[in-house]
PDB file of C-alpha atoms (C1' of nucleotides) in Angstrom:
ATOM      1  CA  MET A   1     -35.813  31.442  34.853  1.00 93.00           C
ATOM      2  CA  GLN A   2     -35.756  31.424  31.088  1.00 96.00           C
ATOM      3  CA  ARG A   3     -32.863  31.025  28.691  1.00 97.00           C
ATOM      4  CA  TRP A   4     -32.341  33.109  25.588  1.00 97.00           C
ATOM      5  CA  LEU A   5     -30.222  33.590  22.510  1.00 97.00           C
ATOM      6  CA  MET A   6     -29.336  37.065  21.296  1.00 97.00           C
ATOM      7  CA  LYS A   7     -27.681  37.824  17.982  1.00 97.00           C
ATOM      8  CA  THR A   8     -25.027  40.414  17.396  1.00 96.00           C
ATOM      9  CA  GLU A   9     -22.864  41.260  14.424  1.00 95.00           C
ATOM     10  CA  PRO A  10     -19.279  40.860  15.647  1.00 95.00           C
ATOM     11  CA  ASP A  11     -18.045  43.560  13.276  1.00 93.00           C
ATOM     12  CA  THR A  12     -20.245  45.948  15.265  1.00 93.00           C
ATOM     13  CA  PHE A  13     -20.306  44.406  18.734  1.00 95.00           C
ATOM     14  CA  SER A  14     -18.674  41.053  19.482  1.00 96.00           C
ATOM     15  CA  ILE A  15     -18.351  38.824  22.523  1.00 97.00           C
ATOM     16  CA  ASP A  16     -14.900  40.388  23.006  1.00 97.00           C
ATOM     17  CA  ASP A  17     -16.509  43.830  23.106  1.00 97.00           C
ATOM     18  CA  LEU A  18     -18.955  42.552  25.723  1.00 97.00           C
ATOM     19  CA  GLN A  19     -16.048  41.152  27.735  1.00 97.00           C
ATOM     20  CA  ARG A  20     -14.346  44.556  27.692  1.00 97.00           C
ATOM     21  CA  ARG A  21     -17.524  46.458  28.511  1.00 96.00           C
ATOM     22  CA  LYS A  22     -18.664  43.925  31.146  1.00 97.00           C
ATOM     23  CA  ILE A  23     -22.257  45.140  30.757  1.00 97.00           C
ATOM     24  CA  GLU A  24     -24.008  46.642  27.771  1.00 97.00           C
ATOM     25  CA  PRO A  25     -27.479  48.062  27.048  1.00 97.00           C
ATOM     26  CA  TRP A  26     -28.697  45.818  24.219  1.00 96.00           C
ATOM     27  CA  ASN A  27     -30.253  48.567  22.144  1.00 94.00           C
ATOM     28  CA  GLY A  28     -31.555  48.655  18.613  1.00 93.00           C
ATOM     29  CA  VAL A  29     -33.955  45.706  18.574  1.00 94.00           C
ATOM     30  CA  ARG A  30     -36.731  46.881  16.239  1.00 94.00           C
ATOM     31  CA  ASN A  31     -38.833  43.792  15.691  1.00 94.00           C
ATOM     32  CA  TYR A  32     -42.037  43.240  17.630  1.00 93.00           C
ATOM     33  CA  GLN A  33     -41.596  39.539  18.220  1.00 93.00           C
ATOM     34  CA  ALA A  34     -38.053  40.054  19.490  1.00 95.00           C
ATOM     35  CA  ARG A  35     -39.236  42.964  21.618  1.00 95.00           C
ATOM     36  CA  ASN A  36     -41.896  40.808  23.219  1.00 95.00           C
ATOM     37  CA  PHE A  37     -39.258  38.256  24.176  1.00 96.00           C
ATOM     38  CA  ILE A  38     -37.161  41.056  25.695  1.00 97.00           C
ATOM     39  CA  ARG A  39     -40.152  42.155  27.745  1.00 96.00           C
ATOM     40  CA  ALA A  40     -40.383  38.617  29.141  1.00 96.00           C
ATOM     41  CA  MET A  41     -36.751  38.672  30.307  1.00 97.00           C
ATOM     42  CA  ARG A  42     -35.819  38.744  33.983  1.00 97.00           C
ATOM     43  CA  ARG A  43     -32.585  39.749  35.653  1.00 98.00           C
ATOM     44  CA  GLY A  44     -30.294  36.742  35.819  1.00 98.00           C
ATOM     45  CA  ASP A  45     -31.679  34.889  32.797  1.00 98.00           C
ATOM     46  CA  PRO A  46     -28.789  33.206  30.907  1.00 98.00           C
ATOM     47  CA  VAL A  47     -28.159  34.276  27.312  1.00 98.00           C
ATOM     48  CA  LEU A  48     -26.268  32.640  24.473  1.00 98.00           C
ATOM     49  CA  ILE A  49     -24.398  35.334  22.541  1.00 98.00           C
ATOM     50  CA  TYR A  50     -24.583  34.516  18.832  1.00 97.00           C
ATOM     51  CA  HIS A  51     -22.426  36.046  16.098  1.00 97.00           C
ATOM     52  CA  SER A  52     -24.330  36.674  12.860  1.00 95.00           C
ATOM     53  CA  SER A  53     -23.485  38.151   9.461  1.00 93.00           C
ATOM     54  CA  CYS A  54     -19.854  37.131   9.701  1.00 94.00           C
ATOM     55  CA  ALA A  55     -17.385  34.576   8.379  1.00 93.00           C
ATOM     56  CA  VAL A  56     -18.338  31.873  10.889  1.00 93.00           C
ATOM     57  CA  PRO A  57     -21.811  32.397  12.324  1.00 95.00           C
ATOM     58  CA  GLY A  58     -22.367  30.657  15.646  1.00 96.00           C
ATOM     59  CA  VAL A  59     -22.580  30.816  19.419  1.00 97.00           C
ATOM     60  CA  ALA A  60     -19.540  32.661  20.743  1.00 97.00           C
ATOM     61  CA  GLY A  61     -20.201  33.133  24.427  1.00 97.00           C
ATOM     62  CA  ILE A  62     -22.554  33.405  27.368  1.00 98.00           C
ATOM     63  CA  GLY A  63     -24.064  36.445  28.992  1.00 98.00           C
ATOM     64  CA  LYS A  64     -26.848  37.110  31.437  1.00 98.00           C
ATOM     65  CA  VAL A  65     -29.691  39.558  31.663  1.00 98.00           C
ATOM     66  CA  ALA A  66     -28.491  42.287  34.012  1.00 98.00           C
ATOM     67  CA  SER A  67     -31.497  44.595  34.288  1.00 97.00           C
ATOM     68  CA  ALA A  68     -35.242  44.574  34.155  1.00 98.00           C
ATOM     69  CA  PRO A  69     -36.617  45.480  30.699  1.00 97.00           C
ATOM     70  CA  TYR A  70     -36.768  49.263  30.186  1.00 96.00           C
ATOM     71  CA  PRO A  71     -37.437  51.674  27.313  1.00 96.00           C
ATOM     72  CA  ASP A  72     -34.651  51.801  24.709  1.00 95.00           C
ATOM     73  CA  PRO A  73     -33.445  55.435  24.865  1.00 95.00           C
ATOM     74  CA  THR A  74     -32.178  55.373  21.265  1.00 94.00           C
ATOM     75  CA  GLN A  75     -35.765  55.379  19.977  1.00 93.00           C
ATOM     76  CA  PHE A  76     -36.095  59.013  21.162  1.00 92.00           C
ATOM     77  CA  ASP A  77     -32.701  60.190  19.877  1.00 91.00           C
ATOM     78  CA  PRO A  78     -33.048  61.796  16.428  1.00 88.00           C
ATOM     79  CA  LYS A  79     -29.315  61.362  15.906  1.00 88.00           C
ATOM     80  CA  SER A  80     -29.444  57.621  16.518  1.00 90.00           C
ATOM     81  CA  GLU A  81     -29.788  55.132  13.679  1.00 89.00           C
ATOM     82  CA  TYR A  82     -32.441  53.496  15.864  1.00 92.00           C
ATOM     83  CA  PHE A  83     -34.557  56.658  16.197  1.00 90.00           C
ATOM     84  CA  ASP A  84     -38.285  55.982  15.819  1.00 91.00           C
ATOM     85  CA  ALA A  85     -40.350  59.127  15.263  1.00 87.00           C
ATOM     86  CA  GLY A  86     -43.505  57.102  15.818  1.00 87.00           C
ATOM     87  CA  SER A  87     -42.667  56.077  19.371  1.00 89.00           C
ATOM     88  CA  ASP A  88     -44.592  57.833  22.154  1.00 88.00           C
ATOM     89  CA  ARG A  89     -42.683  58.836  25.313  1.00 89.00           C
ATOM     90  CA  GLY A  90     -45.752  58.036  27.352  1.00 89.00           C
ATOM     91  CA  ASP A  91     -45.865  54.518  25.914  1.00 90.00           C
ATOM     92  CA  PRO A  92     -42.467  53.683  24.408  1.00 93.00           C
ATOM     93  CA  ARG A  93     -42.553  51.222  21.560  1.00 93.00           C
ATOM     94  CA  TRP A  94     -39.106  49.623  22.008  1.00 95.00           C
ATOM     95  CA  THR A  95     -37.599  47.903  25.009  1.00 96.00           C
ATOM     96  CA  LEU A  96     -34.153  46.668  25.944  1.00 96.00           C
ATOM     97  CA  VAL A  97     -32.295  44.966  28.752  1.00 97.00           C
ATOM     98  CA  ASP A  98     -28.710  45.306  29.897  1.00 98.00           C
ATOM     99  CA  VAL A  99     -26.622  42.211  29.138  1.00 98.00           C
ATOM    100  CA  ALA A 100     -23.626  41.289  31.285  1.00 98.00           C
ATOM    101  CA  PHE A 101     -20.635  39.236  30.158  1.00 98.00           C
ATOM    102  CA  VAL A 102     -20.335  35.787  31.704  1.00 98.00           C
ATOM    103  CA  ARG A 103     -17.740  33.961  29.618  1.00 98.00           C
ATOM    104  CA  LYS A 104     -16.451  33.264  26.148  1.00 97.00           C
ATOM    105  CA  LEU A 105     -16.832  29.769  24.820  1.00 97.00           C
ATOM    106  CA  GLN A 106     -13.555  27.918  24.287  1.00 96.00           C
ATOM    107  CA  ARG A 107     -14.491  27.942  20.618  1.00 96.00           C
ATOM    108  CA  VAL A 108     -17.368  29.170  18.486  1.00 96.00           C
ATOM    109  CA  ILE A 109     -20.092  26.564  18.147  1.00 96.00           C
ATOM    110  CA  THR A 110     -20.989  27.085  14.521  1.00 96.00           C
ATOM    111  CA  LEU A 111     -24.373  27.312  12.869  1.00 95.00           C
ATOM    112  CA  ASP A 112     -23.281  24.377  10.702  1.00 94.00           C
ATOM    113  CA  GLU A 113     -22.864  22.224  13.799  1.00 94.00           C
ATOM    114  CA  LEU A 114     -26.171  23.340  15.252  1.00 95.00           C
ATOM    115  CA  LYS A 115     -27.941  22.372  12.038  1.00 93.00           C
ATOM    116  CA  THR A 116     -26.733  18.802  12.449  1.00 91.00           C
ATOM    117  CA  LEU A 117     -27.852  18.551  16.083  1.00 90.00           C
ATOM    118  CA  ARG A 118     -31.014  16.474  15.938  1.00 86.00           C
ATOM    119  CA  SER A 119     -31.564  16.928  19.668  1.00 88.00           C
ATOM    120  CA  LEU A 120     -32.370  20.617  19.208  1.00 90.00           C
ATOM    121  CA  GLY A 121     -35.786  19.760  17.808  1.00 86.00           C
ATOM    122  CA  ASP A 122     -37.706  22.684  16.382  1.00 86.00           C
ATOM    123  CA  PHE A 123     -35.365  25.595  17.045  1.00 90.00           C
ATOM    124  CA  ALA A 124     -36.120  29.028  15.606  1.00 89.00           C
ATOM    125  CA  LEU A 125     -32.444  29.779  14.984  1.00 93.00           C
ATOM    126  CA  ILE A 126     -32.033  27.039  12.421  1.00 90.00           C
ATOM    127  CA  ARG A 127     -35.373  27.438  10.745  1.00 86.00           C
ATOM    128  CA  ARG A 128     -35.036  28.483   7.138  1.00 79.00           C
ATOM    129  CA  GLY A 129     -35.326  32.205   6.605  1.00 80.00           C
ATOM    130  CA  ASN A 130     -35.206  32.947  10.312  1.00 84.00           C
ATOM    131  CA  ARG A 131     -34.507  36.578  11.116  1.00 87.00           C
ATOM    132  CA  LEU A 132     -35.367  36.792  14.791  1.00 93.00           C
ATOM    133  CA  SER A 133     -32.573  38.476  16.736  1.00 95.00           C
ATOM    134  CA  VAL A 134     -33.831  37.418  20.169  1.00 96.00           C
ATOM    135  CA  LEU A 135     -35.275  34.008  20.824  1.00 95.00           C
ATOM    136  CA  PRO A 136     -35.980  31.617  23.687  1.00 95.00           C
ATOM    137  CA  VAL A 137     -33.819  28.536  24.261  1.00 96.00           C
ATOM    138  CA  SER A 138     -35.145  25.555  26.208  1.00 95.00           C
ATOM    139  CA  LYS A 139     -33.078  23.949  28.954  1.00 95.00           C
ATOM    140  CA  ALA A 140     -32.596  20.872  26.760  1.00 95.00           C
ATOM    141  CA  GLN A 141     -31.442  22.997  23.823  1.00 96.00           C
ATOM    142  CA  TRP A 142     -29.100  24.974  26.056  1.00 96.00           C
ATOM    143  CA  GLN A 143     -27.481  21.795  27.325  1.00 96.00           C
ATOM    144  CA  ALA A 144     -27.278  20.207  23.884  1.00 95.00           C
ATOM    145  CA  ILE A 145     -25.548  23.272  22.446  1.00 96.00           C
ATOM    146  CA  LEU A 146     -23.028  23.685  25.243  1.00 96.00           C
ATOM    147  CA  ALA A 147     -22.257  19.955  25.221  1.00 95.00           C
ATOM    148  CA  LEU A 148     -20.517  20.611  21.888  1.00 94.00           C
ATOM    149  CA  GLU A 149     -18.048  23.064  23.382  1.00 91.00           C
TER     150      GLU A 149
ATOM    151  C1'  DG B   1     -58.276  44.794   4.569  1.00 96.41           C
ATOM    152  C1'  DC B   2     -55.603  43.424   0.439  1.00 96.41           C
ATOM    153  C1'  DC B   3     -51.397  43.159  -1.655  1.00 96.41           C
ATOM    154  C1'  DA B   4     -47.480  45.053  -4.422  1.00 96.41           C
ATOM    155  C1'  DA B   5     -43.412  47.437  -3.566  1.00 96.41           C
ATOM    156  C1'  DC B   6     -39.817  48.104  -0.780  1.00 96.41           C
ATOM    157  C1'  DG B   7     -36.403  47.470   2.977  1.00 96.41           C
ATOM    158  C1'  DT B   8     -33.801  44.495   6.060  1.00 96.41           C
ATOM    159  C1'  DT B   9     -31.690  40.301   7.719  1.00 96.41           C
ATOM    160  C1'  DG B  10     -28.355  37.066   7.362  1.00 96.41           C
ATOM    161  C1'  DG B  11     -26.363  32.851   5.180  1.00 96.41           C
ATOM    162  C1'  DC B  12     -23.587  31.779   1.522  1.00 96.41           C
TER     163       DC B  12
ATOM    164  C1'  DG C   1     -22.180  40.977  -3.474  1.00 96.41           C
ATOM    165  C1'  DC C   2     -26.194  37.998  -4.207  1.00 96.41           C
ATOM    166  C1'  DC C   3     -30.520  36.643  -3.052  1.00 96.41           C
ATOM    167  C1'  DA C   4     -34.242  34.137  -0.291  1.00 96.41           C
ATOM    168  C1'  DA C   5     -37.181  35.100   3.356  1.00 96.41           C
ATOM    169  C1'  DC C   6     -40.086  37.890   5.489  1.00 96.41           C
ATOM    170  C1'  DG C   7     -41.627  42.269   7.910  1.00 96.41           C
ATOM    171  C1'  DT C   8     -43.439  46.891   6.932  1.00 96.41           C
ATOM    172  C1'  DT C   9     -45.549  50.488   4.313  1.00 96.41           C
ATOM    173  C1'  DG C  10     -48.912  52.708   1.762  1.00 96.41           C
ATOM    174  C1'  DG C  11     -52.179  53.099  -2.210  1.00 96.41           C
ATOM    175  C1'  DC C  12     -56.485  51.599  -3.259  1.00 96.41           C
TER     176       DC C  12
END
DNA sequence: GCCAACGTTGGC
DNA sequence: GCCAACGTTGGC
């Protein structure tokens, strides 16, 4: 089992939206490194849901991977903002998983707090200039983050 | 294959 | 809204 962190912009899709929907196809990831992490996901893997590009960026809740990785259908939909004319149906370029709601945190654990957590070690989320929207979280990092709740 | 231009992400 | 970081594109 591996642990992950997935970013979402709460103005577009927040932890509350995930709670209402219960399960959501996590479409629109269009970065090869993030895609490769998605392809390594397995059903049941725990996921930190992170709110980005908002007033208080931080970890807002917990989800879990609820499907095997499969081709992101939006890449073949010309009407979708995620359409990719270069993707081949025989060998789709972009992959997603379904993410299920597990719980909201009692409070958002902010990026500011995470930056001060020495125990996180080298963590991609708090590296300067980081833009990865899907990244792995070690067991130690997972526990250190949730200990702040 | 290099690299300048351009686009996107995301914190502030 | 600004801008640093960095990925992608395309001319050469």
